[in-house]
PDB file of C-alpha atoms and ligand atoms in Angstrom:
ATOM      1  CA  MET A   1      54.749 145.354 -24.454  1.00  0.00           C
ATOM      2  CA  GLU A   2      53.420 142.045 -23.164  1.00  0.00           C
ATOM      3  CA  VAL A   3      54.852 140.224 -20.141  1.00  0.00           C
ATOM      4  CA  ILE A   4      54.468 136.448 -20.525  1.00  0.00           C
ATOM      5  CA  ASP A   5      55.233 133.766 -17.967  1.00  0.00           C
ATOM      6  CA  THR A   6      54.138 130.540 -19.686  1.00  0.00           C
ATOM      7  CA  VAL A   7      55.708 128.656 -22.571  1.00  0.00           C
ATOM      8  CA  ALA A   8      52.252 127.997 -24.089  1.00  0.00           C
ATOM      9  CA  ARG A   9      51.410 131.721 -24.346  1.00  0.00           C
ATOM     10  CA  LEU A  10      54.922 132.533 -25.597  1.00  0.00           C
ATOM     11  CA  ARG A  11      54.614 129.966 -28.407  1.00  0.00           C
ATOM     12  CA  GLU A  12      51.153 131.253 -29.308  1.00  0.00           C
ATOM     13  CA  TRP A  13      52.460 134.842 -29.502  1.00  0.00           C
ATOM     14  CA  VAL A  14      55.559 133.974 -31.543  1.00  0.00           C
ATOM     15  CA  ASP A  15      53.599 131.667 -33.905  1.00  0.00           C
ATOM     16  CA  GLY A  16      51.147 134.515 -34.557  1.00  0.00           C
ATOM     17  CA  ARG A  17      53.955 136.889 -35.496  1.00  0.00           C
ATOM     18  CA  ARG A  18      55.695 134.369 -37.715  1.00  0.00           C
ATOM     19  CA  ALA A  19      52.393 133.575 -39.450  1.00  0.00           C
ATOM     20  CA  ASP A  20      52.243 137.288 -40.342  1.00  0.00           C
ATOM     21  CA  GLY A  21      55.722 136.940 -41.901  1.00  0.00           C
ATOM     22  CA  GLU A  22      57.495 138.887 -39.154  1.00  0.00           C
ATOM     23  CA  SER A  23      61.071 138.189 -38.053  1.00  0.00           C
ATOM     24  CA  VAL A  24      61.747 137.535 -34.364  1.00  0.00           C
ATOM     25  CA  GLY A  25      64.922 138.473 -32.458  1.00  0.00           C
ATOM     26  CA  LEU A  26      65.674 136.937 -29.052  1.00  0.00           C
ATOM     27  CA  VAL A  27      67.709 138.613 -26.303  1.00  0.00           C
ATOM     28  CA  PRO A  28      68.266 136.107 -23.465  1.00  0.00           C
ATOM     29  CA  THR A  29      69.117 137.742 -20.114  1.00  0.00           C
ATOM     30  CA  MET A  30      69.120 137.044 -16.413  1.00  0.00           C
ATOM     31  CA  GLY A  31      67.725 140.502 -15.708  1.00  0.00           C
ATOM     32  CA  CYS A  32      69.361 143.248 -13.634  1.00  0.00           C
ATOM     33  CA  LEU A  33      69.813 145.019 -16.948  1.00  0.00           C
ATOM     34  CA  HIS A  34      72.553 147.609 -17.613  1.00  0.00           C
ATOM     35  CA  ASP A  35      73.736 149.557 -20.662  1.00  0.00           C
ATOM     36  CA  GLY A  36      75.442 146.434 -22.028  1.00  0.00           C
ATOM     37  CA  HIS A  37      71.999 144.817 -22.313  1.00  0.00           C
ATOM     38  CA  VAL A  38      70.603 148.018 -23.820  1.00  0.00           C
ATOM     39  CA  GLY A  39      73.215 147.572 -26.586  1.00  0.00           C
ATOM     40  CA  LEU A  40      71.808 144.084 -27.269  1.00  0.00           C
ATOM     41  CA  LEU A  41      68.225 145.379 -27.296  1.00  0.00           C
ATOM     42  CA  ASP A  42      69.085 148.265 -29.663  1.00  0.00           C
ATOM     43  CA  ARG A  43      70.742 145.901 -32.089  1.00  0.00           C
ATOM     44  CA  ALA A  44      67.841 143.415 -31.913  1.00  0.00           C
ATOM     45  CA  ARG A  45      65.275 146.223 -32.361  1.00  0.00           C
ATOM     46  CA  GLY A  46      67.096 147.477 -35.459  1.00  0.00           C
ATOM     47  CA  GLU A  47      67.345 144.074 -37.146  1.00  0.00           C
ATOM     48  CA  ASN A  48      63.991 142.357 -36.433  1.00  0.00           C
ATOM     49  CA  ASP A  49      60.266 143.053 -36.745  1.00  0.00           C
ATOM     50  CA  CYS A  50      59.751 142.018 -33.142  1.00  0.00           C
ATOM     51  CA  VAL A  51      61.948 141.463 -30.120  1.00  0.00           C
ATOM     52  CA  VAL A  52      61.514 138.909 -27.348  1.00  0.00           C
ATOM     53  CA  MET A  53      63.644 139.372 -24.234  1.00  0.00           C
ATOM     54  CA  SER A  54      63.817 136.628 -21.625  1.00  0.00           C
ATOM     55  CA  VAL A  55      64.520 137.323 -17.958  1.00  0.00           C
ATOM     56  CA  PHE A  56      65.390 134.085 -16.208  1.00  0.00           C
ATOM     57  CA  VAL A  57      67.948 133.562 -13.453  1.00  0.00           C
ATOM     58  CA  ASN A  58      68.957 130.047 -14.447  1.00  0.00           C
ATOM     59  CA  PRO A  59      69.677 127.883 -11.381  1.00  0.00           C
ATOM     60  CA  LEU A  60      71.478 125.312 -13.559  1.00  0.00           C
ATOM     61  CA  GLN A  61      74.401 127.691 -14.080  1.00  0.00           C
ATOM     62  CA  PHE A  62      74.959 128.740 -10.443  1.00  0.00           C
ATOM     63  CA  ARG A  63      75.886 127.249  -7.113  1.00  0.00           C
ATOM     64  CA  ARG A  64      72.977 127.574  -4.706  1.00  0.00           C
ATOM     65  CA  GLY A  65      74.406 130.559  -2.766  1.00  0.00           C
ATOM     66  CA  ALA A  66      75.202 132.549  -5.914  1.00  0.00           C
ATOM     67  CA  TYR A  67      71.764 131.707  -7.347  1.00  0.00           C
ATOM     68  CA  GLU A  68      69.958 132.929  -4.266  1.00  0.00           C
ATOM     69  CA  SER A  69      71.979 136.142  -3.968  1.00  0.00           C
ATOM     70  CA  TYR A  70      71.831 137.017  -7.698  1.00  0.00           C
ATOM     71  CA  PRO A  71      70.323 140.540  -7.925  1.00  0.00           C
ATOM     72  CA  ARG A  72      66.713 140.608  -9.130  1.00  0.00           C
ATOM     73  CA  ARG A  73      65.040 143.854 -10.209  1.00  0.00           C
ATOM     74  CA  LEU A  74      62.140 142.963 -12.451  1.00  0.00           C
ATOM     75  CA  GLU A  75      60.322 146.311 -12.264  1.00  0.00           C
ATOM     76  CA  ASP A  76      63.453 148.216 -13.412  1.00  0.00           C
ATOM     77  CA  ASP A  77      64.099 145.598 -16.106  1.00  0.00           C
ATOM     78  CA  LEU A  78      60.558 145.966 -17.469  1.00  0.00           C
ATOM     79  CA  GLU A  79      61.003 149.732 -17.686  1.00  0.00           C
ATOM     80  CA  ILE A  80      64.303 149.347 -19.572  1.00  0.00           C
ATOM     81  CA  ALA A  81      62.669 146.785 -21.877  1.00  0.00           C
ATOM     82  CA  ARG A  82      59.769 149.154 -22.543  1.00  0.00           C
ATOM     83  CA  LEU A  83      62.154 151.999 -23.402  1.00  0.00           C
ATOM     84  CA  GLY A  84      64.194 149.608 -25.562  1.00  0.00           C
ATOM     85  CA  GLY A  85      61.167 148.762 -27.712  1.00  0.00           C
ATOM     86  CA  VAL A  86      60.856 145.130 -26.593  1.00  0.00           C
ATOM     87  CA  ASP A  87      57.588 143.472 -27.672  1.00  0.00           C
ATOM     88  CA  VAL A  88      57.541 140.560 -25.254  1.00  0.00           C
ATOM     89  CA  VAL A  89      59.331 139.987 -21.964  1.00  0.00           C
ATOM     90  CA  PHE A  90      59.331 136.288 -21.126  1.00  0.00           C
ATOM     91  CA  VAL A  91      59.631 135.824 -17.343  1.00  0.00           C
ATOM     92  CA  PRO A  92      59.109 132.114 -16.633  1.00  0.00           C
ATOM     93  CA  SER A  93      59.358 130.370 -13.270  1.00  0.00           C
ATOM     94  CA  VAL A  94      61.898 127.597 -12.696  1.00  0.00           C
ATOM     95  CA  GLU A  95      59.049 125.013 -12.882  1.00  0.00           C
ATOM     96  CA  GLU A  96      57.933 126.403 -16.245  1.00  0.00           C
ATOM     97  CA  VAL A  97      61.407 126.039 -17.770  1.00  0.00           C
ATOM     98  CA  TYR A  98      62.318 122.735 -16.088  1.00  0.00           C
ATOM     99  CA  PRO A  99      58.995 120.930 -15.471  1.00  0.00           C
ATOM    100  CA  ALA A 100      60.715 117.535 -15.221  1.00  0.00           C
ATOM    101  CA  LEU A 101      63.014 118.656 -12.421  1.00  0.00           C
ATOM    102  CA  GLY A 102      61.235 118.215  -9.115  1.00  0.00           C
ATOM    103  CA  SER A 103      63.144 120.635  -6.922  1.00  0.00           C
ATOM    104  CA  LEU A 104      65.995 123.103  -6.801  1.00  0.00           C
ATOM    105  CA  GLU A 105      67.976 120.397  -4.951  1.00  0.00           C
ATOM    106  CA  GLU A 106      67.687 118.153  -7.999  1.00  0.00           C
ATOM    107  CA  ILE A 107      68.906 120.999 -10.180  1.00  0.00           C
ATOM    108  CA  PHE A 108      71.971 121.684  -8.030  1.00  0.00           C
ATOM    109  CA  ASP A 109      72.723 117.919  -7.890  1.00  0.00           C
ATOM    110  CA  LEU A 110      73.091 117.893 -11.682  1.00  0.00           C
ATOM    111  CA  GLN A 111      76.145 120.116 -11.295  1.00  0.00           C
ATOM    112  CA  ASP A 112      78.071 117.281  -9.680  1.00  0.00           C
ATOM    113  CA  GLY A 113      78.067 115.577 -13.049  1.00  0.00           C
ATOM    114  CA  SER A 114      77.062 112.186 -11.666  1.00  0.00           C
ATOM    115  CA  SER A 115      74.512 111.469 -14.382  1.00  0.00           C
ATOM    116  CA  GLY A 116      76.703 111.336 -17.468  1.00  0.00           C
ATOM    117  CA  GLU A 117      80.039 111.473 -19.247  1.00  0.00           C
ATOM    118  CA  ARG A 118      81.444 114.431 -21.133  1.00  0.00           C
ATOM    119  CA  ASP A 119      82.707 113.831 -24.680  1.00  0.00           C
ATOM    120  CA  SER A 120      85.810 115.751 -25.663  1.00  0.00           C
ATOM    121  CA  ASP A 121      84.581 116.726 -29.141  1.00  0.00           C
ATOM    122  CA  VAL A 122      80.792 116.654 -29.424  1.00  0.00           C
ATOM    123  CA  PHE A 123      77.769 118.017 -27.561  1.00  0.00           C
ATOM    124  CA  THR A 124      75.842 115.252 -25.795  1.00  0.00           C
ATOM    125  CA  VAL A 125      72.402 115.170 -24.187  1.00  0.00           C
ATOM    126  CA  ASP A 126      71.464 113.321 -20.992  1.00  0.00           C
ATOM    127  CA  CYS A 127      67.802 112.631 -20.277  1.00  0.00           C
ATOM    128  CA  VAL A 128      67.323 113.477 -16.588  1.00  0.00           C
ATOM    129  CA  GLY A 129      64.522 114.283 -14.141  1.00  0.00           C
ATOM    130  CA  VAL A 130      61.002 112.786 -13.978  1.00  0.00           C
ATOM    131  CA  ASP A 131      60.693 110.028 -16.633  1.00  0.00           C
ATOM    132  CA  GLY A 132      63.905 111.335 -18.205  1.00  0.00           C
ATOM    133  CA  GLY A 133      61.795 114.212 -19.457  1.00  0.00           C
ATOM    134  CA  MET A 134      64.459 116.871 -19.344  1.00  0.00           C
ATOM    135  CA  GLU A 135      67.363 117.120 -21.776  1.00  0.00           C
ATOM    136  CA  TYR A 136      70.581 118.246 -20.112  1.00  0.00           C
ATOM    137  CA  VAL A 137      73.230 119.412 -22.570  1.00  0.00           C
ATOM    138  CA  ARG A 138      76.888 118.646 -21.965  1.00  0.00           C
ATOM    139  CA  VAL A 139      79.387 120.887 -23.706  1.00  0.00           C
ATOM    140  CA  PRO A 140      82.419 119.181 -25.354  1.00  0.00           C
ATOM    141  CA  GLY A 141      85.527 119.027 -23.176  1.00  0.00           C
ATOM    142  CA  ARG A 142      87.644 120.796 -25.798  1.00  0.00           C
ATOM    143  CA  LEU A 143      85.548 123.961 -25.300  1.00  0.00           C
ATOM    144  CA  VAL A 144      84.667 123.724 -21.643  1.00  0.00           C
ATOM    145  CA  MET A 145      87.770 122.371 -19.876  1.00  0.00           C
ATOM    146  CA  LYS A 146      89.656 125.633 -20.153  1.00  0.00           C
ATOM    147  CA  MET A 147      89.458 129.232 -18.938  1.00  0.00           C
ATOM    148  CA  ASP A 148      86.502 129.674 -16.544  1.00  0.00           C
ATOM    149  CA  GLY A 149      85.234 126.161 -17.323  1.00  0.00           C
ATOM    150  CA  VAL A 150      88.168 124.338 -15.678  1.00  0.00           C
ATOM    151  CA  ASP A 151      86.828 124.996 -12.176  1.00  0.00           C
ATOM    152  CA  HIS A 152      83.121 124.745 -12.993  1.00  0.00           C
ATOM    153  CA  PRO A 153      82.352 123.053 -16.352  1.00  0.00           C
ATOM    154  CA  TRP A 154      78.726 122.498 -15.235  1.00  0.00           C
ATOM    155  CA  HIS A 155      78.212 126.288 -15.475  1.00  0.00           C
ATOM    156  CA  PHE A 156      78.471 126.116 -19.263  1.00  0.00           C
ATOM    157  CA  ASP A 157      76.343 122.941 -19.405  1.00  0.00           C
ATOM    158  CA  GLY A 158      73.671 124.967 -17.570  1.00  0.00           C
ATOM    159  CA  VAL A 159      74.005 127.889 -20.010  1.00  0.00           C
ATOM    160  CA  ALA A 160      73.861 125.571 -23.055  1.00  0.00           C
ATOM    161  CA  THR A 161      70.843 123.696 -21.648  1.00  0.00           C
ATOM    162  CA  VAL A 162      68.778 126.819 -21.002  1.00  0.00           C
ATOM    163  CA  VAL A 163      69.736 128.585 -24.245  1.00  0.00           C
ATOM    164  CA  ARG A 164      68.824 125.477 -26.255  1.00  0.00           C
ATOM    165  CA  LEU A 165      65.418 125.433 -24.511  1.00  0.00           C
ATOM    166  CA  LEU A 166      64.898 129.151 -25.171  1.00  0.00           C
ATOM    167  CA  PHE A 167      65.786 128.627 -28.839  1.00  0.00           C
ATOM    168  CA  GLU A 168      63.197 125.849 -29.040  1.00  0.00           C
ATOM    169  CA  MET A 169      60.528 127.886 -27.219  1.00  0.00           C
ATOM    170  CA  VAL A 170      60.984 131.093 -29.241  1.00  0.00           C
ATOM    171  CA  GLY A 171      62.401 129.792 -32.542  1.00  0.00           C
ATOM    172  CA  PRO A 172      64.032 133.165 -33.285  1.00  0.00           C
ATOM    173  CA  GLY A 173      65.681 134.114 -36.574  1.00  0.00           C
ATOM    174  CA  ARG A 174      68.443 135.867 -34.620  1.00  0.00           C
ATOM    175  CA  ALA A 175      69.684 135.712 -31.031  1.00  0.00           C
ATOM    176  CA  TYR A 176      71.880 138.311 -29.354  1.00  0.00           C
ATOM    177  CA  PHE A 177      74.770 137.778 -26.914  1.00  0.00           C
ATOM    178  CA  GLY A 178      77.472 140.033 -25.478  1.00  0.00           C
ATOM    179  CA  GLN A 179      80.997 139.416 -26.805  1.00  0.00           C
ATOM    180  CA  LYS A 180      82.395 140.070 -23.321  1.00  0.00           C
ATOM    181  CA  ASP A 181      81.726 136.463 -22.236  1.00  0.00           C
ATOM    182  CA  ILE A 182      84.118 135.034 -24.784  1.00  0.00           C
ATOM    183  CA  GLN A 183      83.898 131.390 -23.646  1.00  0.00           C
ATOM    184  CA  GLN A 184      80.085 131.506 -23.455  1.00  0.00           C
ATOM    185  CA  VAL A 185      79.911 132.957 -26.976  1.00  0.00           C
ATOM    186  CA  ALA A 186      82.316 130.350 -28.437  1.00  0.00           C
ATOM    187  CA  ILE A 187      80.292 127.545 -26.803  1.00  0.00           C
ATOM    188  CA  LEU A 188      76.932 128.925 -27.971  1.00  0.00           C
ATOM    189  CA  GLU A 189      78.252 129.425 -31.525  1.00  0.00           C
ATOM    190  CA  ALA A 190      79.402 125.781 -31.550  1.00  0.00           C
ATOM    191  CA  MET A 191      76.073 124.621 -30.081  1.00  0.00           C
ATOM    192  CA  ASN A 192      74.163 126.619 -32.669  1.00  0.00           C
ATOM    193  CA  ARG A 193      76.053 124.857 -35.472  1.00  0.00           C
ATOM    194  CA  TRP A 194      75.321 121.507 -33.775  1.00  0.00           C
ATOM    195  CA  LEU A 195      71.591 122.302 -33.444  1.00  0.00           C
ATOM    196  CA  LYS A 196      71.254 123.246 -37.142  1.00  0.00           C
ATOM    197  CA  MET A 197      68.186 125.388 -36.330  1.00  0.00           C
ATOM    198  CA  GLY A 198      69.248 128.109 -38.762  1.00  0.00           C
ATOM    199  CA  ILE A 199      69.424 130.768 -36.052  1.00  0.00           C
ATOM    200  CA  GLU A 200      71.877 133.607 -36.625  1.00  0.00           C
ATOM    201  CA  LEU A 201      73.896 134.336 -33.486  1.00  0.00           C
ATOM    202  CA  VAL A 202      74.722 138.025 -33.281  1.00  0.00           C
ATOM    203  CA  GLU A 203      77.702 138.922 -31.086  1.00  0.00           C
ATOM    204  CA  VAL A 204      77.431 142.449 -29.757  1.00  0.00           C
ATOM    205  CA  GLN A 205      80.545 144.426 -28.784  1.00  0.00           C
ATOM    206  CA  VAL A 206      81.515 145.073 -25.185  1.00  0.00           C
ATOM    207  CA  VAL A 207      80.072 148.299 -23.741  1.00  0.00           C
ATOM    208  CA  ARG A 208      82.551 150.176 -21.530  1.00  0.00           C
ATOM    209  CA  ALA A 209      82.076 152.912 -18.942  1.00  0.00           C
ATOM    210  CA  ASP A 210      84.094 156.164 -19.247  1.00  0.00           C
ATOM    211  CA  ASP A 211      86.937 154.650 -17.185  1.00  0.00           C
ATOM    212  CA  GLY A 212      87.191 151.713 -19.636  1.00  0.00           C
ATOM    213  CA  VAL A 213      85.684 149.078 -17.331  1.00  0.00           C
ATOM    214  CA  SER A 214      83.220 146.845 -19.182  1.00  0.00           C
ATOM    215  CA  LEU A 215      79.667 146.995 -17.841  1.00  0.00           C
ATOM    216  CA  SER A 216      78.486 144.133 -15.656  1.00  0.00           C
ATOM    217  CA  SER A 217      75.867 143.663 -12.955  1.00  0.00           C
ATOM    218  CA  ARG A 218      78.612 143.108 -10.341  1.00  0.00           C
ATOM    219  CA  LEU A 219      80.208 146.544 -10.804  1.00  0.00           C
ATOM    220  CA  MET A 220      77.619 148.050  -8.466  1.00  0.00           C
ATOM    221  CA  LEU A 221      79.297 146.080  -5.647  1.00  0.00           C
ATOM    222  CA  LEU A 222      82.568 148.084  -5.927  1.00  0.00           C
ATOM    223  CA  ASP A 223      83.358 151.240  -3.946  1.00  0.00           C
ATOM    224  CA  ASP A 224      85.320 154.109  -5.575  1.00  0.00           C
ATOM    225  CA  ASP A 225      88.723 152.751  -4.573  1.00  0.00           C
ATOM    226  CA  GLN A 226      87.924 149.289  -5.863  1.00  0.00           C
ATOM    227  CA  ARG A 227      86.526 150.739  -9.058  1.00  0.00           C
ATOM    228  CA  ALA A 228      89.820 152.607  -9.633  1.00  0.00           C
ATOM    229  CA  ILE A 229      91.653 149.261  -9.354  1.00  0.00           C
ATOM    230  CA  ALA A 230      89.288 147.706 -11.925  1.00  0.00           C
ATOM    231  CA  ALA A 231      90.094 150.612 -14.279  1.00  0.00           C
ATOM    232  CA  ALA A 232      93.834 150.055 -13.702  1.00  0.00           C
ATOM    233  CA  VAL A 233      93.420 146.362 -14.643  1.00  0.00           C
ATOM    234  CA  VAL A 234      91.757 147.418 -17.908  1.00  0.00           C
ATOM    235  CA  GLY A 235      94.729 149.727 -18.574  1.00  0.00           C
ATOM    236  CA  LEU A 236      97.155 146.798 -18.122  1.00  0.00           C
ATOM    237  CA  LEU A 237      95.040 144.618 -20.397  1.00  0.00           C
ATOM    238  CA  GLU A 238      95.053 147.256 -23.139  1.00  0.00           C
ATOM    239  CA  CYS A 239      98.885 147.369 -23.006  1.00  0.00           C
ATOM    240  CA  PHE A 240      98.838 143.562 -23.319  1.00  0.00           C
ATOM    241  CA  ALA A 241      96.579 143.473 -26.371  1.00  0.00           C
ATOM    242  CA  GLN A 242      97.255 146.632 -28.339  1.00  0.00           C
ATOM    243  CA  ASP A 243      99.914 146.640 -31.083  1.00  0.00           C
ATOM    244  CA  THR A 244     101.450 143.410 -29.775  1.00  0.00           C
ATOM    245  CA  THR A 245     100.828 141.088 -32.756  1.00  0.00           C
ATOM    246  CA  GLY A 246     103.821 138.732 -33.120  1.00  0.00           C
ATOM    247  CA  GLN A 247     105.002 139.180 -29.502  1.00  0.00           C
ATOM    248  CA  ARG A 248     105.350 136.211 -27.123  1.00  0.00           C
ATOM    249  CA  VAL A 249     102.414 135.819 -24.741  1.00  0.00           C
ATOM    250  CA  ASP A 250     104.589 134.760 -21.746  1.00  0.00           C
ATOM    251  CA  GLY A 251     106.541 138.054 -21.963  1.00  0.00           C
ATOM    252  CA  LEU A 252     103.284 140.047 -22.086  1.00  0.00           C
ATOM    253  CA  VAL A 253     101.886 138.123 -19.098  1.00  0.00           C
ATOM    254  CA  ALA A 254     105.073 138.876 -17.111  1.00  0.00           C
ATOM    255  CA  LYS A 255     104.701 142.590 -17.952  1.00  0.00           C
ATOM    256  CA  LEU A 256     101.041 142.566 -16.886  1.00  0.00           C
ATOM    257  CA  MET A 257     101.885 140.810 -13.608  1.00  0.00           C
ATOM    258  CA  ALA A 258     104.551 143.451 -12.890  1.00  0.00           C
ATOM    259  CA  GLY A 259     101.789 146.048 -13.282  1.00  0.00           C
ATOM    260  CA  VAL A 260      99.575 144.050 -10.901  1.00  0.00           C
ATOM    261  CA  ASP A 261     102.425 143.946  -8.318  1.00  0.00           C
ATOM    262  CA  GLU A 262     102.677 147.730  -8.618  1.00  0.00           C
ATOM    263  CA  ILE A 263      98.927 148.117  -7.900  1.00  0.00           C
ATOM    264  CA  GLN A 264      99.185 145.689  -4.966  1.00  0.00           C
ATOM    265  CA  THR A 265     101.986 147.689  -3.340  1.00  0.00           C
ATOM    266  CA  HIS A 266      99.527 150.547  -2.961  1.00  0.00           C
ATOM    267  CA  ARG A 267      96.282 148.686  -2.343  1.00  0.00           C
ATOM    268  CA  ASN A 268      96.524 145.023  -1.443  1.00  0.00           C
ATOM    269  CA  MET A 269      93.064 143.929  -2.517  1.00  0.00           C
ATOM    270  CA  LEU A 270      93.614 142.682  -6.095  1.00  0.00           C
ATOM    271  CA  LYS A 271      94.069 139.020  -6.976  1.00  0.00           C
ATOM    272  CA  ILE A 272      94.417 137.682 -10.526  1.00  0.00           C
ATOM    273  CA  ASP A 273      92.447 134.466 -10.967  1.00  0.00           C
ATOM    274  CA  SER A 274      93.480 133.643 -14.536  1.00  0.00           C
ATOM    275  CA  ILE A 275      94.863 135.202 -17.711  1.00  0.00           C
ATOM    276  CA  ASP A 276      94.247 133.484 -21.032  1.00  0.00           C
ATOM    277  CA  CYS A 277      95.258 134.526 -24.498  1.00  0.00           C
ATOM    278  CA  VAL A 278      93.197 132.472 -26.937  1.00  0.00           C
ATOM    279  CA  ASP A 279      91.833 132.073 -30.424  1.00  0.00           C
ATOM    280  CA  PRO A 280      88.191 133.283 -30.105  1.00  0.00           C
ATOM    281  CA  VAL A 281      86.658 130.352 -32.030  1.00  0.00           C
ATOM    282  CA  SER A 282      88.606 127.286 -30.831  1.00  0.00           C
ATOM    283  CA  LEU A 283      89.554 128.854 -27.454  1.00  0.00           C
ATOM    284  CA  GLU A 284      93.006 127.253 -28.000  1.00  0.00           C
ATOM    285  CA  ARG A 285      95.771 128.956 -26.007  1.00  0.00           C
ATOM    286  CA  LEU A 286      98.213 130.994 -28.065  1.00  0.00           C
ATOM    287  CA  ASP A 287     101.985 131.297 -27.476  1.00  0.00           C
ATOM    288  CA  VAL A 288     102.330 134.266 -29.800  1.00  0.00           C
ATOM    289  CA  MET A 289      99.861 137.142 -30.274  1.00  0.00           C
ATOM    290  CA  THR A 290      97.924 136.985 -33.557  1.00  0.00           C
ATOM    291  CA  GLU A 291      95.691 139.632 -35.123  1.00  0.00           C
ATOM    292  CA  SER A 292      92.546 137.850 -33.948  1.00  0.00           C
ATOM    293  CA  ALA A 293      93.817 136.925 -30.445  1.00  0.00           C
ATOM    294  CA  VAL A 294      91.625 137.669 -27.446  1.00  0.00           C
ATOM    295  CA  VAL A 295      92.963 138.234 -23.943  1.00  0.00           C
ATOM    296  CA  TYR A 296      90.657 137.263 -21.092  1.00  0.00           C
ATOM    297  CA  ILE A 297      91.418 138.076 -17.485  1.00  0.00           C
ATOM    298  CA  ALA A 298      89.440 136.978 -14.432  1.00  0.00           C
ATOM    299  CA  TYR A 299      90.329 138.904 -11.276  1.00  0.00           C
ATOM    300  CA  ILE A 300      89.092 139.421  -7.759  1.00  0.00           C
ATOM    301  CA  ILE A 301      88.881 142.715  -5.902  1.00  0.00           C
ATOM    302  CA  ASN A 302      88.120 142.247  -2.237  1.00  0.00           C
ATOM    303  CA  GLY A 303      86.196 139.022  -2.870  1.00  0.00           C
ATOM    304  CA  ILE A 304      84.264 140.334  -5.909  1.00  0.00           C
ATOM    305  CA  ARG A 305      85.060 138.334  -9.063  1.00  0.00           C
ATOM    306  CA  LEU A 306      85.187 140.338 -12.290  1.00  0.00           C
ATOM    307  CA  ALA A 307      86.336 139.642 -15.830  1.00  0.00           C
ATOM    308  CA  GLU A 308      87.555 141.642 -18.814  1.00  0.00           C
ATOM    309  CA  THR A 309      88.001 140.696 -22.450  1.00  0.00           C
ATOM    310  CA  CYS A 310      90.241 142.586 -24.846  1.00  0.00           C
ATOM    311  CA  TRP A 311      90.756 142.023 -28.571  1.00  0.00           C
ATOM    312  CA  CYS A 312      94.204 142.326 -30.095  1.00  0.00           C
ATOM    313  CA  GLY A 313      94.589 145.267 -32.439  1.00  0.00           C
TER     314      GLY A 313
HETATM  315  O1  LIG B 401      74.848 135.682 -20.270  1.00  0.00           O
HETATM  316  C1  LIG B 401      73.802 135.500 -19.611  1.00  0.00           C
HETATM  317  O2  LIG B 401      73.148 136.443 -19.152  1.00  0.00           O
HETATM  318  C2  LIG B 401      73.317 134.068 -19.365  1.00  0.00           C
HETATM  319  O3  LIG B 401      74.395 133.186 -19.282  1.00  0.00           O
HETATM  320  C3  LIG B 401      72.283 133.601 -20.412  1.00  0.00           C
HETATM  321  C4  LIG B 401      72.898 133.557 -21.804  1.00  0.00           C
HETATM  322  C5  LIG B 401      71.074 134.515 -20.403  1.00  0.00           C
HETATM  323  C6  LIG B 401      71.821 132.170 -20.075  1.00  0.00           C
HETATM  324  O4  LIG B 401      71.229 132.098 -18.817  1.00  0.00           O
END
């Protein structure tokens, strides 16, 4: 396994493999890998001749505080990558990915949205930074101004911008993303169609722990009591989504909130941030449960924000 930190060496490596007729799968990550990522690596390993995994904590998709406190564990990640059969781990610096952005300050300023307008239907690109040398992607309003994007649309602009760059740097045949982040996946699928690069986006199913909670890097912040609450939220979500096709969403939300009240009577540390029942492609809100509906819940336990996604069926 090779660890690469420059775009030039990455391109050289990937070009060499493609010249030999080999297929390349890309698994973009921000590191701090868990079994959910291992699921992505396994799938990529099984479907491609070689696998490139990127580890890059992308400042464009965080507020400064969250960026600085994001857990970083490169040595552990490299070990997991090695065991997962990864061929190349791409670990670039911020300057390597965004050479036209002078400083982290400039990056965080972009989140205020001052440099451009968002279209409601199409992806747009703003040329920003030194000599306009960096292309900043803006996600269409119809996909971003809902669910988690309402409060921080720039987060998804940051994700789209970095994933587009990674696609251009690696030029993979396939790229792998977890289905858990339903809005991210819908946006990246739409961006992939817009880019017309012929990359196949592979959505990999949510990996759950024994108590049903889906794996995420933030779970390690919960104590046992808080973890039991997270498991109870998953239980409520399953009641919402399972065998409820044809039922009204408002009635199901009321039932779920009654369950939340019940949990709060015993332990007052759970807050529901949002509940959305949507079509997974358009992200349009549904009034009635359909067979393909997805329920997404964002919730906070003692200040720690978590999310769960559940498919109807
Ligand atoms: O889902 C993630 O880990 C990140 O949003 C991604 C896709 C690696 C982009 O930074």
